Every structure is written in structure tokens, then in C-alpha cells.
């Protein structure tokens, strides 16, 4: 009885360990692909029109700044939340993407 339980415990440990290693490799690969796509977007955009690229980066910076302001300020009582919700969602998505890249890109070996 004790041997079966030990073998089963070792098998569960091995499955968990291999599963975590495979999941880590997949997430690192996805992070590397995402970073490559972002770099390609910047390269193609800059090749097409540097002025438009700088203008788009400035607009994105304003949207992100408004999203940060909407996310971390105290809620107003009687305001329309349409644009505020949109910019807060854009900021949250950008922050989640940055955190994902910060955690998984160093392990992919593409840098």
C-alpha cells in the first residue's frame, strides 16, 4: 500500500513539474512573439510615416495618461463614464501587457 501511494505521489509531482515547465515555455514563446509583433509594428509604422508614428505615439500617451488619471483618482458623483471607462480599459490592457512582457520576455532568450 505504501509503495503505491509513493509511486502515485511521485507521478503527480512529475506531471505537475513537467506541466509547469511546458506552460512556462509556451508563455515565454508567446511573450517573445508579442514583443516581435510590437517591434514590427513600430518598424513598419516608422518606415511608412515618421510624423504619423510620432503623432500616434503622442495620442496613445495622452490616452494612457487619461486612463491612469481615471483609474487612480477618486470617483466623481455625477459624470458620464463613457470616455473615462474606455481610457481606463486601454490603460489596464497596456499595464497587463507590460507586466506580461516584464515577467516572461527575459526567459525567452530573444533579447
Coordinates of N, CA and C in Angstrom, one line a residue, residues 10-56:
X10 N 4.7 10.5 -6.5 CA 5.9 10.8 -7.4 C 5.3 11.1 -8.8
X11 N 4.4 10.3 -9.3 CA 3.8 10.6 -10.6 C 3.1 11.9 -10.7
X12 N 2.3 12.2 -9.7 CA 1.7 13.5 -9.6 C 2.7 14.7 -9.6
X13 N 3.7 14.5 -8.8 CA 4.8 15.5 -8.8 C 5.4 15.7 -10.1
X14 N 5.7 14.6 -10.8 CA 6.3 14.7 -12.1 C 5.4 15.3 -13.1
X15 N 4.1 15.0 -13.1 CA 3.2 15.6 -14.0 C 3.1 17.1 -13.8
X16 N 3.0 17.5 -12.5 CA 3.0 19.0 -12.2 C 4.2 19.7 -12.6
X17 N 5.4 19.1 -12.4 CA 6.6 19.7 -12.7 C 6.8 19.9 -14.3
X18 N 6.5 18.9 -15.0 CA 6.6 18.9 -16.5 C 5.5 19.9 -17.0
X19 N 4.3 19.9 -16.4 CA 3.3 20.8 -16.9 C 3.7 22.3 -16.6
X20 N 4.3 22.6 -15.5 CA 4.7 23.9 -15.3 C 5.9 24.3 -16.2
X21 N 6.8 23.4 -16.5 CA 7.9 23.7 -17.4 C 7.3 24.0 -18.8
X22 N 6.4 23.2 -19.3 CA 5.8 23.4 -20.6 C 5.0 24.7 -20.6
X23 N 4.3 25.0 -19.6 CA 3.5 26.2 -19.6 C 4.4 27.4 -19.6
X24 N 5.5 27.4 -18.8 CA 6.5 28.4 -18.8 C 7.1 28.7 -20.2
X25 N 7.4 27.6 -20.9 CA 8.0 27.7 -22.3 C 7.0 28.3 -23.2
X26 N 5.7 27.9 -23.1 CA 4.7 28.4 -24.0 C 4.5 29.9 -23.7
X27 N 4.4 30.3 -22.5 CA 4.2 31.7 -22.1 C 5.4 32.5 -22.6
X28 N 6.6 32.0 -22.4 CA 7.8 32.7 -22.9 C 7.8 32.9 -24.4
X29 N 7.4 31.8 -25.1 CA 7.3 31.9 -26.6 C 6.2 33.0 -27.0
X30 N 5.1 33.0 -26.3 CA 4.0 34.0 -26.6 C 4.5 35.4 -26.3
X31 N 5.3 35.6 -25.3 CA 5.8 36.9 -24.9 C 6.9 37.3 -26.0
X32 N 7.7 36.4 -26.5 CA 8.6 36.7 -27.5 C 7.9 37.1 -28.8
X33 N 6.9 36.4 -29.2 CA 6.1 36.7 -30.4 C 5.5 38.0 -30.2
X34 N 4.9 38.3 -29.1 CA 4.2 39.6 -28.8 C 5.2 40.8 -28.9
X35 N 6.4 40.6 -28.3 CA 7.4 41.6 -28.4 C 7.9 41.8 -29.9
X36 N 8.0 40.7 -30.6 CA 8.4 40.8 -32.0 C 7.3 41.6 -32.8
X37 N 6.1 41.3 -32.6 CA 5.0 41.9 -33.3 C 5.0 43.4 -33.0
X38 N 5.2 43.8 -31.7 CA 5.2 45.2 -31.3 C 6.4 45.9 -32.0
X39 N 7.5 45.3 -32.1 CA 8.7 45.9 -32.7 C 8.4 46.0 -34.2
X40 N 7.8 45.0 -34.8 CA 7.4 45.1 -36.3 C 6.5 46.2 -36.6
X41 N 5.5 46.4 -35.7 CA 4.5 47.5 -35.9 C 5.2 48.8 -35.8
X42 N 6.1 49.0 -34.9 CA 6.8 50.3 -34.8 C 7.7 50.4 -36.0
X43 N 8.4 49.4 -36.5 CA 9.3 49.5 -37.7 C 8.5 49.8 -38.9
X44 N 7.4 49.1 -39.1 CA 6.6 49.4 -40.4 C 6.0 50.7 -40.3
X45 N 5.5 51.1 -39.1 CA 4.9 52.5 -39.0 C 5.9 53.6 -39.2
X46 N 7.1 53.4 -38.7 CA 8.1 54.4 -38.9 C 8.6 54.4 -40.3
X47 N 8.6 53.3 -41.0 CA 9.0 53.3 -42.4 C 8.0 54.0 -43.3
X48 N 6.7 53.8 -42.9 CA 5.7 54.4 -43.7 C 5.6 55.9 -43.5
X49 N 5.6 56.4 -42.2 CA 5.5 57.8 -42.0 C 6.0 58.1 -40.6
X50 N 7.2 58.7 -40.5 CA 7.7 59.0 -39.1 C 6.8 60.0 -38.4
X51 N 6.3 61.0 -39.1 CA 5.4 62.0 -38.5 C 4.2 61.4 -37.9
X52 N 3.6 60.5 -38.7 CA 2.3 59.9 -38.2 C 2.6 58.9 -37.0
X53 N 3.8 58.3 -37.0 CA 4.2 57.5 -35.9 C 4.4 58.3 -34.6
X54 N 5.0 59.4 -34.7 CA 5.2 60.2 -33.5 C 3.8 60.8 -33.1
X55 N 3.0 61.2 -34.0 CA 1.7 61.7 -33.7 C 0.8 60.6 -33.0
X56 N 0.9 59.4 -33.5 CA 0.2 58.3 -32.9 C 0.7 57.9 -31.5

